[in-house]
Amino acid sequence: MAISYIHLFILSFVSISRFLEISKAGAESELVADLLTLQSQSESGVIHLDDRTVSKFITSTKTPRPYSLLIFFDAILLHDKSDLRLPVLVHDFALVASSFIANHNGSNTKLFFCDLEFRESQSSFKLFDVNALPNIYLVGPDAESLKDDTEQMEQSGFTRLTESLVEFIESRTQLTVGPIHHPPIISKKQMVLIIGFLLIWSPFAARKIVAGETMFHNPRIWLSGAIFVYFFSVSGAMHIIIRKMPMFLMDREDPNKLIFFYRGTGIQLGLEGFMVGFLYTIVGLLLAVVTHVLVYVKDLKTKRIGMLFSIFVSFWAVKQVIFLDNWKTGYAIHGFWPSRWN
Amino acid sequence: MAAPEASTAAVPTLYTNNTLRNAFGGVLSFFILLLIGVLAFSIRLFSVIKYESVIHEFDPYFNYRVTQFLTKKGIYEFWNWFDDRTWYPLGRVIGGTVYPGLTLTAGTIWWLLNSLNIPLSVETVCVFTAPIFSAFASWATYLLTKEVKGAGAGLTSAVLLAMVPSYISRSVAGSYDNEAVAIFALIFTFYLYLKTLNTGSLFYATLNSLAYFYMVCSWGGYTFIINLIPMHVLLCIVTGRYSSRLYIAYAPLVVLGTLLAALVPVVGFNAVMTSEHFASFLVFIIIHVVAFVYYIKGILSPKMFKVAVTLVVTVGLAVCCAVIAVLIALVASSPTKGWSGRSLSLLDPTYASKYIPIIASVSEHQPPTWPSYFMDINVLAFLVPAGIIACFLPLSDASSFVVLYIATSVYFSGVMVRLMLVLAPAACITSGIALSEAFDVLTGSIKFQLPGVTSNAEVDAGETSSDTSEAQTDEVHSVWAAAEAYSAPSIVLTTRSRDGLHVFDDFREAYAWLSHNTDVNDKVASWWDYGYQTTAMANRTVIVDNNTWNNTHIATVGTAMSSPERAAWEIFHSLDVKYVLVVFGGLIGYPSDDINKFLWMVRIGGGVFPHIKEPDYLRDGQYRIDSQATPTMLNCLMYKLSYYRFVETDGKAYDRVRRTEIGKKYFKLTHFEEVFTTHHWMVRIYKLKPLKNRIRGKAKKSKSKTSSTSSSKRSGTKKKNPWQ
């Protein structure tokens, strides 16, 4: 009998432990299913967590969890602080999330993208010991203590979030993210509208072009366009746009003073560029006026004044640019004359 | 334009002896052009005079090596060349991945000279290819501008192009790179396009396609041509300038040009599949529709035509829309998903900085600031607006092309500083036109006033002299730029100190040592910057080179350099590496050495192999090699190979680049041995110790540390290693 008791005991132990295993697996799969539902409810696939869900999915589950969570710490309060660039980062994070989900056809259950908002989930912020933004943490399957076992993304990564986030995910989780799907510049609706507009407009345009009545037939428009493009480019406006340079700087030592010219070749300020662009352009325009207009003026006095004015302004402009260039770059251009000329 | 007409009317006597005058002008022009050629060639020789006849930088060494191969083995071998001396053990298909134009050109020049019994070395030919082609480019500029505004403007433009700093920077003697021939090809293609446009001759149209083919062979920048010409054609159509000449200039170029472009292996089917080329096909369709409309117009009476226009316009538009839809679909499904990253960043300048950090990080792709324009095109920057205005008075097909060329290229140069090179010819052409018109008008007015010189003429003379002084400023600047800024070959370095000129020729010393003292099949590992030079000058197999196509491979070398000695030895050994070459500038203060590039080795290595972590090498966010450096830093291979025995030089081990004493001064190498260090310590070469040392070290772990130095001495007497 004793043997049968032992048997029974072993049997019941095995069955209980199996039941526990099954129920644990059941609980885990339930959690994953919950996460998947939450993911599908969000437009970008980023799950919005709060204190309750943090406890449900992270702190009160047993390790190892069948999933990792990548958490972006957000604070709506700070969205208007331009130096933190939080809205941009939120957008980039969502972009990586949606690309990741799309690349895995929604069948991914290993990694979920989440965000936490400061006001709603202050205690979770404390759990992670986050007191500076922006911040991204990866909660791995084995992480128990949110302070010590989680991995934080380096601050240097936030300048190019999409790329460094992909690198971060791929190196830490061994999952591939795949190509990032940037949203097209024009949405489909806009595209349809534009095509529709073009279709309606094209017969009228073609008519006008055949008749030669458009503004494109006016050379003056082309002329001013070309000169403007020239002015725009030589003034380094593209540099200003791409680098988002300010028009001028405040002097740190004297707040009432403004700095218009920046010393050093790599950087230029907005107004500085436009001023030099103006100097570049004005000489050519004056030369054109002299060549094509002034020589045909009948009145001798006007002619002389015009000529002297152009010579003076041209000399001044060229001298200014040479001076500014030497000042800014530090180059000293010299001729290679025989030494006795010096 | 009014000025020439007025002068024709005023002095009819000048034109009585027209033929003689033209002949004289022709001969004079010829000699002036000859002198311009000499000027273009000689202004680029500063590097040869100041240093010697040597190939510059890094990429030209690769081109040089390819040319050597071509001259030795012939064109078919070259076409099928699989190079097993780089990217060991992967190798690289050279024939299919290079633009062959430059190589074929230099190879042909060499072959021609040799068949004329002029025995020049391949290197000499390569060194002087760029200056020779600059002379050609100035002549091509003359031809182009002559088509637009006559011979006078042509000569002025040619002389400006001969010495425009932007072009000099890419074509000094020794700078043997694609741009050297490509700029000539670019200008010549544009010239032939305008010539065809002015004459309507099919002969020139065919030549134009051939010139385009040469451009495609030479440089990836050919896409600029295949977009600019369609833009001009479209502009002509829109502004009502369609003519049969335009059709002849364009249609053969698209058909023949695309067929020929597809023959170049590196372009291949890209010529019809990537969206950079789609603009030309779209315009090709439009020009046919327009040609059809004009044909109908010709055969119908005006009344009938009005009726027909409605019909043709509707049918034509329907066809156009269908084709455009197909094209858009093609663009969307093309391999690059529309435009390539670089092209896109030209259209939307902020694109690269947002989405493609690799493109945005390259210094050549930065948007320039205003001093760049002054440095690169100098006073031409002042003259261009006058030239643009001159092109509009009157506006012809050819001059509208010049306006379009300058407007697009100046915009592109504003986005990427590299494209300043494409702007330079356009700036020279427009400035040449401006200067020539100014001279024409102003000197003309002096001439008419000569009988009784008035003050008016004096003012004119003042203006003329101010023009001349601008031209002189340009010359001084260009000569200075050619002599000082752009002539350093970077393989030989010089510094001037109080005791005179110092020459640092360590690179060539090291490569020569490698080629004389190592086996021809030995593999040499170094950071990728020195890959091209090692294969070309030392003729040894390298692991990675400047054609950075395989990131993992580069990361492997980066990881080895950032690992401790033993781990590095294992990585290098697995790649069959026998020698490791490092560049060290600490002794003489050469700043672009490997320690300064080390952060990239760590980053790139860590990107692929996560056990390399950047923070391990940083103290307070900085790379340091002094006493504050991290242990990982002080134990990594790069530190050890750079600073091994460095303390023996001055007793303090003071690094002149980092301006500090190094952290760990006395250490020994266990898995590497120093085999060669150059005169100024700029290049140091180490040999991997053979395998048995490691086995011995494993067997006698306790002794290995103390006996590691003596074991290398003993190893010579023992049995030969079976792995060697």
mmCIF file with all atom_site columns, C-alpha atoms in Angstrom, chain B residues 644 668-673 689-690 692-693 696 700 703-718:
data_model
loop_
_atom_site.group_PDB
_atom_site.id
_atom_site.type_symbol
_atom_site.label_atom_id
_atom_site.label_alt_id
_atom_site.label_comp_id
_atom_site.label_asym_id
_atom_site.label_entity_id
_atom_site.label_seq_id
_atom_site.pdbx_PDB_ins_code
_atom_site.Cartn_x
_atom_site.Cartn_y
_atom_site.Cartn_z
_atom_site.occupancy
_atom_site.B_iso_or_equiv
_atom_site.pdbx_formal_charge
_atom_site.auth_seq_id
_atom_site.auth_comp_id
_atom_site.auth_asym_id
_atom_site.auth_atom_id
_atom_site.pdbx_PDB_model_num
ATOM 1  C CA . TYR B 1 644 ? 55.708 50.105 -28.217 1.00 0.00 ? 644 TYR B CA 1
ATOM 2  C CA . LYS B 1 668 ? 56.295 44.055 -23.891 1.00 0.00 ? 668 LYS B CA 1
ATOM 3  C CA . LEU B 1 669 ? 54.544 42.426 -26.772 1.00 0.00 ? 669 LEU B CA 1
ATOM 4  C CA . THR B 1 670 ? 53.651 38.785 -26.453 1.00 0.00 ? 670 THR B CA 1
ATOM 5  C CA . HIS B 1 671 ? 51.976 37.908 -29.736 1.00 0.00 ? 671 HIS B CA 1
ATOM 6  C CA . PHE B 1 672 ? 53.511 40.418 -32.097 1.00 0.00 ? 672 PHE B CA 1
ATOM 7  C CA . GLU B 1 673 ? 57.066 41.404 -32.820 1.00 0.00 ? 673 GLU B CA 1
ATOM 8  C CA . LYS B 1 689 ? 54.465 35.603 -33.853 1.00 0.00 ? 689 LYS B CA 1
ATOM 9  C CA . PRO B 1 690 ? 54.083 32.020 -35.065 1.00 0.00 ? 690 PRO B CA 1
ATOM 10 C CA . LYS B 1 692 ? 53.698 27.439 -31.548 1.00 0.00 ? 692 LYS B CA 1
ATOM 11 C CA . ASN B 1 693 ? 54.399 30.209 -29.097 1.00 0.00 ? 693 ASN B CA 1
ATOM 12 C CA . ARG B 1 696 ? 53.771 26.578 -25.570 1.00 0.00 ? 696 ARG B CA 1
ATOM 13 C CA . LYS B 1 700 ? 53.136 26.181 -19.426 1.00 0.00 ? 700 LYS B CA 1
ATOM 14 C CA . LYS B 1 703 ? 55.897 30.389 -17.205 1.00 0.00 ? 703 LYS B CA 1
ATOM 15 C CA . SER B 1 704 ? 54.430 31.987 -20.259 1.00 0.00 ? 704 SER B CA 1
ATOM 16 C CA . LYS B 1 705 ? 54.420 35.483 -18.894 1.00 0.00 ? 705 LYS B CA 1
ATOM 17 C CA . THR B 1 706 ? 58.045 35.512 -17.939 1.00 0.00 ? 706 THR B CA 1
ATOM 18 C CA . SER B 1 707 ? 59.428 33.588 -20.854 1.00 0.00 ? 707 SER B CA 1
ATOM 19 C CA . SER B 1 708 ? 57.450 35.145 -23.666 1.00 0.00 ? 708 SER B CA 1
ATOM 20 C CA . THR B 1 709 ? 60.302 37.333 -24.833 1.00 0.00 ? 709 THR B CA 1
ATOM 21 C CA . SER B 1 710 ? 62.922 34.652 -24.754 1.00 0.00 ? 710 SER B CA 1
ATOM 22 C CA . SER B 1 711 ? 60.654 32.124 -26.450 1.00 0.00 ? 711 SER B CA 1
ATOM 23 C CA . SER B 1 712 ? 60.686 34.104 -29.658 1.00 0.00 ? 712 SER B CA 1
ATOM 24 C CA . LYS B 1 713 ? 64.453 33.890 -29.743 1.00 0.00 ? 713 LYS B CA 1
ATOM 25 C CA . ARG B 1 714 ? 64.435 30.193 -29.180 1.00 0.00 ? 714 ARG B CA 1
ATOM 26 C CA . SER B 1 715 ? 61.736 29.536 -31.711 1.00 0.00 ? 715 SER B CA 1
ATOM 27 C CA . GLY B 1 716 ? 64.200 29.839 -34.577 1.00 0.00 ? 716 GLY B CA 1
ATOM 28 C CA . THR B 1 717 ? 66.056 26.715 -33.618 1.00 0.00 ? 717 THR B CA 1
ATOM 29 C CA . LYS B 1 718 ? 63.023 24.495 -33.242 1.00 0.00 ? 718 LYS B CA 1
#
